PDB file of N, CA and C and ligand atoms in Angstrom:
ATOM      1  N   UNK A  20       0.837  -1.201   0.000  1.00 88.00           N
ATOM      2  CA  UNK A  20       0.000   0.000   0.000  1.00 88.00           C
ATOM      3  C   UNK A  20       0.875   1.255   0.000  1.00 88.00           C
ATOM      4  N   UNK A  21       0.403   2.281  -0.641  1.00 94.00           N
ATOM      5  CA  UNK A  21       1.204   3.501  -0.731  1.00 94.00           C
ATOM      6  C   UNK A  21       0.744   4.550   0.264  1.00 94.00           C
ATOM      7  N   UNK A  22       1.712   5.314   0.692  1.00 94.00           N
ATOM      8  CA  UNK A  22       1.449   6.380   1.647  1.00 94.00           C
ATOM      9  C   UNK A  22       0.729   7.525   0.927  1.00 94.00           C
ATOM     10  N   UNK A  23      -0.427   7.943   1.430  1.00 90.00           N
ATOM     11  CA  UNK A  23      -1.181   9.006   0.764  1.00 90.00           C
ATOM     12  C   UNK A  23      -0.442  10.348   0.769  1.00 90.00           C
ATOM     13  N   UNK A  24       0.452  10.529   1.711  1.00 91.00           N
ATOM     14  CA  UNK A  24       1.158  11.804   1.801  1.00 91.00           C
ATOM     15  C   UNK A  24       2.245  11.941   0.744  1.00 91.00           C
ATOM     16  N   UNK A  25       3.072  10.898   0.586  1.00 94.00           N
ATOM     17  CA  UNK A  25       4.211  11.023  -0.329  1.00 94.00           C
ATOM     18  C   UNK A  25       4.116  10.077  -1.523  1.00 94.00           C
ATOM     19  N   UNK A  26       3.078   9.233  -1.547  1.00 95.00           N
ATOM     20  CA  UNK A  26       2.882   8.332  -2.682  1.00 95.00           C
ATOM     21  C   UNK A  26       3.973   7.290  -2.861  1.00 95.00           C
ATOM     22  N   UNK A  27       4.709   6.979  -1.790  1.00 97.00           N
ATOM     23  CA  UNK A  27       5.716   5.926  -1.870  1.00 97.00           C
ATOM     24  C   UNK A  27       5.256   4.722  -1.069  1.00 97.00           C
ATOM     25  N   UNK A  28       5.801   3.578  -1.433  1.00 97.00           N
ATOM     26  CA  UNK A  28       5.437   2.337  -0.769  1.00 97.00           C
ATOM     27  C   UNK A  28       5.753   2.397   0.726  1.00 97.00           C
ATOM     28  N   UNK A  29       4.840   1.881   1.543  1.00 96.00           N
ATOM     29  CA  UNK A  29       5.063   1.854   2.989  1.00 96.00           C
ATOM     30  C   UNK A  29       5.438   0.439   3.409  1.00 96.00           C
ATOM     31  N   UNK A  30       6.569   0.297   4.065  1.00 95.00           N
ATOM     32  CA  UNK A  30       6.981  -1.007   4.561  1.00 95.00           C
ATOM     33  C   UNK A  30       6.585  -1.161   6.014  1.00 95.00           C
ATOM     34  N   UNK A  31       6.496  -2.409   6.405  1.00 94.00           N
ATOM     35  CA  UNK A  31       5.951  -2.725   7.720  1.00 94.00           C
ATOM     36  C   UNK A  31       6.613  -1.947   8.851  1.00 94.00           C
ATOM     37  N   UNK A  32       7.933  -1.849   8.823  1.00 94.00           N
ATOM     38  CA  UNK A  32       8.669  -1.230   9.931  1.00 94.00           C
ATOM     39  C   UNK A  32       8.316   0.241  10.138  1.00 94.00           C
ATOM     40  N   UNK A  33       7.889   0.898   9.086  1.00 93.00           N
ATOM     41  CA  UNK A  33       7.610   2.333   9.203  1.00 93.00           C
ATOM     42  C   UNK A  33       6.127   2.635   9.017  1.00 93.00           C
ATOM     43  N   UNK A  34       5.347   1.581   9.146  1.00 94.00           N
ATOM     44  CA  UNK A  34       3.935   1.697   8.836  1.00 94.00           C
ATOM     45  C   UNK A  34       3.150   2.314   9.995  1.00 94.00           C
ATOM     46  N   UNK A  35       2.243   3.180   9.651  1.00 91.00           N
ATOM     47  CA  UNK A  35       1.362   3.805  10.625  1.00 91.00           C
ATOM     48  C   UNK A  35      -0.025   3.825  10.002  1.00 91.00           C
ATOM     49  N   UNK A  36      -0.945   3.107  10.614  1.00 89.00           N
ATOM     50  CA  UNK A  36      -2.279   3.024  10.024  1.00 89.00           C
ATOM     51  C   UNK A  36      -3.191   4.082  10.619  1.00 89.00           C
ATOM     52  N   UNK A  37      -3.822   4.809   9.748  1.00 86.00           N
ATOM     53  CA  UNK A  37      -4.761   5.834  10.197  1.00 86.00           C
ATOM     54  C   UNK A  37      -5.857   5.980   9.159  1.00 86.00           C
ATOM     55  N   UNK A  38      -7.075   6.095   9.604  1.00 81.00           N
ATOM     56  CA  UNK A  38      -8.211   6.226   8.692  1.00 81.00           C
ATOM     57  C   UNK A  38      -8.236   5.098   7.659  1.00 81.00           C
ATOM     58  N   UNK A  39      -7.751   3.910   8.060  1.00 87.00           N
ATOM     59  CA  UNK A  39      -7.760   2.769   7.163  1.00 87.00           C
ATOM     60  C   UNK A  39      -6.715   2.832   6.066  1.00 87.00           C
ATOM     61  N   UNK A  40      -5.775   3.772   6.188  1.00 90.00           N
ATOM     62  CA  UNK A  40      -4.718   3.893   5.194  1.00 90.00           C
ATOM     63  C   UNK A  40      -3.352   3.725   5.844  1.00 90.00           C
ATOM     64  N   UNK A  41      -2.377   3.356   5.029  1.00 93.00           N
ATOM     65  CA  UNK A  41      -1.019   3.189   5.537  1.00 93.00           C
ATOM     66  C   UNK A  41      -0.197   4.444   5.280  1.00 93.00           C
ATOM     67  N   UNK A  42       0.390   4.946   6.315  1.00 93.00           N
ATOM     68  CA  UNK A  42       1.269   6.116   6.202  1.00 93.00           C
ATOM     69  C   UNK A  42       2.657   5.737   6.690  1.00 93.00           C
ATOM     70  N   UNK A  43       3.669   6.467   6.231  1.00 95.00           N
ATOM     71  CA  UNK A  43       4.966   6.405   6.890  1.00 95.00           C
ATOM     72  C   UNK A  43       4.803   7.123   8.222  1.00 95.00           C
ATOM     73  N   UNK A  44       5.576   6.683   9.198  1.00 93.00           N
ATOM     74  CA  UNK A  44       5.527   7.361  10.484  1.00 93.00           C
ATOM     75  C   UNK A  44       5.794   8.859  10.310  1.00 93.00           C
ATOM     76  N   UNK A  45       6.812   9.154   9.517  1.00 93.00           N
ATOM     77  CA  UNK A  45       7.218  10.553   9.333  1.00 93.00           C
ATOM     78  C   UNK A  45       6.187  11.358   8.542  1.00 93.00           C
ATOM     79  N   UNK A  46       5.340  10.651   7.783  1.00 94.00           N
ATOM     80  CA  UNK A  46       4.359  11.353   6.958  1.00 94.00           C
ATOM     81  C   UNK A  46       3.029  11.530   7.675  1.00 94.00           C
ATOM     82  N   UNK A  47       2.909  10.849   8.799  1.00 95.00           N
ATOM     83  CA  UNK A  47       1.649  10.922   9.543  1.00 95.00           C
ATOM     84  C   UNK A  47       1.691  12.136  10.451  1.00 95.00           C
ATOM     85  N   UNK A  48       1.539  13.292   9.853  1.00 94.00           N
ATOM     86  CA  UNK A  48       1.621  14.518  10.624  1.00 94.00           C
ATOM     87  C   UNK A  48       0.639  15.551  10.102  1.00 94.00           C
ATOM     88  N   UNK A  49       0.441  16.541  10.907  1.00 95.00           N
ATOM     89  CA  UNK A  49      -0.531  17.580  10.592  1.00 95.00           C
ATOM     90  C   UNK A  49       0.000  18.494   9.484  1.00 95.00           C
ATOM     91  N   UNK A  50      -0.813  18.692   8.483  1.00 94.00           N
ATOM     92  CA  UNK A  50      -0.393  19.530   7.357  1.00 94.00           C
ATOM     93  C   UNK A  50      -0.277  20.992   7.773  1.00 94.00           C
ATOM     94  N   UNK A  51      -1.025  21.385   8.767  1.00 95.00           N
ATOM     95  CA  UNK A  51      -1.043  22.794   9.156  1.00 95.00           C
ATOM     96  C   UNK A  51       0.117  23.144  10.088  1.00 95.00           C
ATOM     97  N   UNK A  52       0.319  22.358  11.147  1.00 96.00           N
ATOM     98  CA  UNK A  52       1.332  22.730  12.134  1.00 96.00           C
ATOM     99  C   UNK A  52       2.544  21.815  12.108  1.00 96.00           C
ATOM    100  N   UNK A  53       2.476  20.696  11.351  1.00 95.00           N
ATOM    101  CA  UNK A  53       3.636  19.835  11.216  1.00 95.00           C
ATOM    102  C   UNK A  53       3.873  18.892  12.378  1.00 95.00           C
ATOM    103  N   UNK A  54       2.986  18.868  13.328  1.00 95.00           N
ATOM    104  CA  UNK A  54       3.129  17.991  14.482  1.00 95.00           C
ATOM    105  C   UNK A  54       2.889  16.546  14.083  1.00 95.00           C
ATOM    106  N   UNK A  55       3.756  15.637  14.544  1.00 93.00           N
ATOM    107  CA  UNK A  55       3.565  14.219  14.274  1.00 93.00           C
ATOM    108  C   UNK A  55       2.387  13.705  15.089  1.00 93.00           C
ATOM    109  N   UNK A  56       1.551  12.917  14.446  1.00 93.00           N
ATOM    110  CA  UNK A  56       0.327  12.459  15.096  1.00 93.00           C
ATOM    111  C   UNK A  56       0.434  11.002  15.518  1.00 93.00           C
ATOM    112  N   UNK A  57      -0.195  10.675  16.630  1.00 90.00           N
ATOM    113  CA  UNK A  57      -0.239   9.296  17.089  1.00 90.00           C
ATOM    114  C   UNK A  57      -1.137   8.485  16.155  1.00 90.00           C
ATOM    115  N   UNK A  58      -0.928   7.173  16.128  1.00 86.00           N
ATOM    116  CA  UNK A  58      -1.718   6.315  15.251  1.00 86.00           C
ATOM    117  C   UNK A  58      -3.203   6.500  15.520  1.00 86.00           C
ATOM    118  N   UNK A  59      -3.961   6.657  14.473  1.00 83.00           N
ATOM    119  CA  UNK A  59      -5.399   6.793  14.611  1.00 83.00           C
ATOM    120  C   UNK A  59      -5.834   8.156  15.103  1.00 83.00           C
ATOM    121  N   UNK A  60      -4.891   9.055  15.268  1.00 86.00           N
ATOM    122  CA  UNK A  60      -5.207  10.352  15.849  1.00 86.00           C
ATOM    123  C   UNK A  60      -5.298  11.473  14.820  1.00 86.00           C
ATOM    124  N   UNK A  61      -5.174  11.118  13.562  1.00 88.00           N
ATOM    125  CA  UNK A  61      -5.235  12.161  12.545  1.00 88.00           C
ATOM    126  C   UNK A  61      -6.647  12.381  12.051  1.00 88.00           C
ATOM    127  N   UNK A  62      -6.993  13.603  11.797  1.00 90.00           N
ATOM    128  CA  UNK A  62      -8.267  13.905  11.163  1.00 90.00           C
ATOM    129  C   UNK A  62      -7.983  14.209   9.702  1.00 90.00           C
ATOM    130  N   UNK A  63      -8.677  13.513   8.836  1.00 89.00           N
ATOM    131  CA  UNK A  63      -8.403  13.668   7.421  1.00 89.00           C
ATOM    132  C   UNK A  63      -9.397  14.620   6.780  1.00 89.00           C
ATOM    133  N   UNK A  64      -8.899  15.436   5.901  1.00 90.00           N
ATOM    134  CA  UNK A  64      -9.771  16.316   5.140  1.00 90.00           C
ATOM    135  C   UNK A  64      -9.228  16.413   3.730  1.00 90.00           C
ATOM    136  N   UNK A  65      -9.977  15.936   2.764  1.00 88.00           N
ATOM    137  CA  UNK A  65      -9.578  15.941   1.366  1.00 88.00           C
ATOM    138  C   UNK A  65      -8.174  15.404   1.168  1.00 88.00           C
ATOM    139  N   UNK A  66      -7.891  14.267   1.824  1.00 84.00           N
ATOM    140  CA  UNK A  66      -6.609  13.598   1.628  1.00 84.00           C
ATOM    141  C   UNK A  66      -5.464  14.155   2.445  1.00 84.00           C
ATOM    142  N   UNK A  67      -5.704  15.218   3.176  1.00 90.00           N
ATOM    143  CA  UNK A  67      -4.658  15.772   4.028  1.00 90.00           C
ATOM    144  C   UNK A  67      -4.956  15.468   5.485  1.00 90.00           C
ATOM    145  N   UNK A  68      -3.883  15.322   6.254  1.00 91.00           N
ATOM    146  CA  UNK A  68      -4.043  15.018   7.672  1.00 91.00           C
ATOM    147  C   UNK A  68      -3.876  16.271   8.518  1.00 91.00           C
ATOM    148  N   UNK A  69      -4.645  16.334   9.567  1.00 94.00           N
ATOM    149  CA  UNK A  69      -4.537  17.437  10.518  1.00 94.00           C
ATOM    150  C   UNK A  69      -4.668  16.887  11.919  1.00 94.00           C
ATOM    151  N   UNK A  70      -4.056  17.539  12.897  1.00 93.00           N
ATOM    152  CA  UNK A  70      -4.307  17.128  14.271  1.00 93.00           C
ATOM    153  C   UNK A  70      -5.721  17.593  14.619  1.00 93.00           C
ATOM    154  N   UNK A  71      -6.439  16.766  15.394  1.00 91.00           N
ATOM    155  CA  UNK A  71      -7.850  17.086  15.683  1.00 91.00           C
ATOM    156  C   UNK A  71      -7.987  18.446  16.356  1.00 91.00           C
ATOM    157  N   UNK A  72      -7.031  18.734  17.228  1.00 90.00           N
ATOM    158  CA  UNK A  72      -7.030  20.017  17.926  1.00 90.00           C
ATOM    159  C   UNK A  72      -5.637  20.591  17.985  1.00 90.00           C
ATOM    160  N   UNK A  73      -5.437  21.837  17.717  1.00 93.00           N
ATOM    161  CA  UNK A  73      -6.493  22.785  17.352  1.00 93.00           C
ATOM    162  C   UNK A  73      -6.722  22.904  15.849  1.00 93.00           C
ATOM    163  N   UNK A  74      -5.874  22.269  15.048  1.00 94.00           N
ATOM    164  CA  UNK A  74      -5.908  22.576  13.615  1.00 94.00           C
ATOM    165  C   UNK A  74      -7.209  22.200  12.914  1.00 94.00           C
ATOM    166  N   UNK A  75      -7.599  20.933  13.024  1.00 93.00           N
ATOM    167  CA  UNK A  75      -8.801  20.525  12.302  1.00 93.00           C
ATOM    168  C   UNK A  75     -10.012  21.305  12.796  1.00 93.00           C
ATOM    169  N   UNK A  76     -10.108  21.431  14.093  1.00 91.00           N
ATOM    170  CA  UNK A  76     -11.243  22.144  14.674  1.00 91.00           C
ATOM    171  C   UNK A  76     -11.254  23.605  14.213  1.00 91.00           C
ATOM    172  N   UNK A  77     -10.065  24.201  14.159  1.00 91.00           N
ATOM    173  CA  UNK A  77      -9.989  25.609  13.770  1.00 91.00           C
ATOM    174  C   UNK A  77     -10.325  25.793  12.295  1.00 91.00           C
ATOM    175  N   UNK A  78      -9.899  24.827  11.469  1.00 93.00           N
ATOM    176  CA  UNK A  78     -10.101  24.984  10.032  1.00 93.00           C
ATOM    177  C   UNK A  78     -11.485  24.544   9.575  1.00 93.00           C
ATOM    178  N   UNK A  79     -11.922  23.405  10.118  1.00 90.00           N
ATOM    179  CA  UNK A  79     -13.147  22.809   9.568  1.00 90.00           C
ATOM    180  C   UNK A  79     -14.220  22.540  10.606  1.00 90.00           C
ATOM    181  N   UNK A  80     -13.898  22.717  11.867  1.00 83.00           N
ATOM    182  CA  UNK A  80     -14.851  22.377  12.917  1.00 83.00           C
ATOM    183  C   UNK A  80     -16.042  23.308  12.936  1.00 83.00           C
ATOM    184  N   UNK A  81     -17.077  22.872  13.613  1.00 78.00           N
ATOM    185  CA  UNK A  81     -18.266  23.721  13.743  1.00 78.00           C
ATOM    186  C   UNK A  81     -17.901  24.967  14.533  1.00 78.00           C
ATOM    187  N   UNK A  82     -18.256  26.101  14.007  1.00 62.00           N
ATOM    188  CA  UNK A  82     -17.909  27.331  14.713  1.00 62.00           C
ATOM    189  C   UNK A  82     -16.584  27.874  14.262  1.00 62.00           C
ATOM    190  N   UNK A  83     -15.611  26.969  14.046  1.00 51.00           N
ATOM    191  CA  UNK A  83     -14.303  27.428  13.625  1.00 51.00           C
ATOM    192  C   UNK A  83     -13.731  28.428  14.604  1.00 51.00           C
ATOM    193  N   UNK A  84     -13.300  29.510  14.105  1.00 52.00           N
ATOM    194  CA  UNK A  84     -12.745  30.566  14.956  1.00 52.00           C
ATOM    195  C   UNK A  84     -13.773  31.027  15.983  1.00 52.00           C
ATOM    196  N   UNK A  85     -13.249  31.353  17.138  1.00 52.00           N
ATOM    197  CA  UNK A  85     -14.136  31.915  18.139  1.00 52.00           C
ATOM    198  C   UNK A  85     -14.664  33.256  17.653  1.00 52.00           C
ATOM    199  N   UNK A  86     -15.912  33.476  17.829  1.00 47.00           N
ATOM    200  CA  UNK A  86     -16.469  34.767  17.458  1.00 47.00           C
ATOM    201  C   UNK A  86     -15.840  35.848  18.316  1.00 47.00           C
ATOM    202  N   UNK A  87     -15.556  36.961  17.718  1.00 45.00           N
ATOM    203  CA  UNK A  87     -14.914  38.041  18.448  1.00 45.00           C
ATOM    204  C   UNK A  87     -15.878  38.748  19.387  1.00 45.00           C
ATOM    205  N   UNK A  88     -15.820  40.036  19.430  1.00 41.00           N
ATOM    206  CA  UNK A  88     -16.711  40.810  20.288  1.00 41.00           C
ATOM    207  C   UNK A  88     -18.161  40.551  19.860  1.00 41.00           C
ATOM    208  N   UNK A  89     -19.032  40.575  20.823  1.00 41.00           N
ATOM    209  CA  UNK A  89     -20.443  40.279  20.571  1.00 41.00           C
ATOM    210  C   UNK A  89     -21.001  41.108  19.433  1.00 41.00           C
ATOM    211  N   UNK A  90     -21.750  40.485  18.561  1.00 44.00           N
ATOM    212  CA  UNK A  90     -22.317  41.209  17.432  1.00 44.00           C
ATOM    213  C   UNK A  90     -23.714  41.710  17.780  1.00 44.00           C
ATOM    214  N   UNK A  91     -24.337  41.051  18.723  1.00 44.00           N
ATOM    215  CA  UNK A  91     -25.689  41.456  19.105  1.00 44.00           C
ATOM    216  C   UNK A  91     -25.785  41.560  20.618  1.00 44.00           C
ATOM    217  N   UNK A  92     -26.762  42.249  21.065  1.00 45.00           N
ATOM    218  CA  UNK A  92     -26.969  42.390  22.512  1.00 45.00           C
ATOM    219  C   UNK A  92     -25.932  43.304  23.126  1.00 45.00           C
ATOM    220  N   UNK A  93     -25.791  43.199  24.397  1.00 45.00           N
ATOM    221  CA  UNK A  93     -24.821  43.910  25.235  1.00 45.00           C
ATOM    222  C   UNK A  93     -24.173  45.158  24.629  1.00 45.00           C
ATOM    223  N   UNK A  94     -24.916  45.992  23.962  1.00 48.00           N
ATOM    224  CA  UNK A  94     -24.378  47.268  23.510  1.00 48.00           C
ATOM    225  C   UNK A  94     -24.260  48.193  24.721  1.00 48.00           C
ATOM    226  N   UNK A  95     -23.145  48.868  24.789  1.00 53.00           N
ATOM    227  CA  UNK A  95     -22.898  49.673  25.994  1.00 53.00           C
ATOM    228  C   UNK A  95     -22.707  51.138  25.638  1.00 53.00           C
ATOM    229  N   UNK A  96     -23.327  51.996  26.388  1.00 52.00           N
ATOM    230  CA  UNK A  96     -23.138  53.420  26.165  1.00 52.00           C
ATOM    231  C   UNK A  96     -22.535  54.039  27.399  1.00 52.00           C
ATOM    232  N   UNK A  97     -21.576  54.921  27.211  1.00 58.00           N
ATOM    233  CA  UNK A  97     -20.968  55.562  28.372  1.00 58.00           C
ATOM    234  C   UNK A  97     -21.691  56.848  28.722  1.00 58.00           C
TER     235      UNK A  97
HETATM  236 ZN1   ZN B 121       5.008   8.774   3.144  1.00 81.58          ZN
HETATM  237 ZN1   ZN B 122      -1.921  20.664  13.651  1.00 81.58          ZN
END
């Protein structure tokens, strides 16, 4: 089986299974921050791997970025 990240054959010694695919240990990392991910700990999005937190959540999670200052309510007048 080929590693989805680099498209090279994965051998048993360097194999890391995630999302039902075989990755090289070194290739099983977050595309956004570069952090190496534990087996089964990668979140996949369109063939790319991300760490579940904070990268995947920030990029694709519900809500994404925290909303800044309140847009409604709590208007304050001095
Ligand atoms: Zn690879
Ligand atoms: Zn990350």
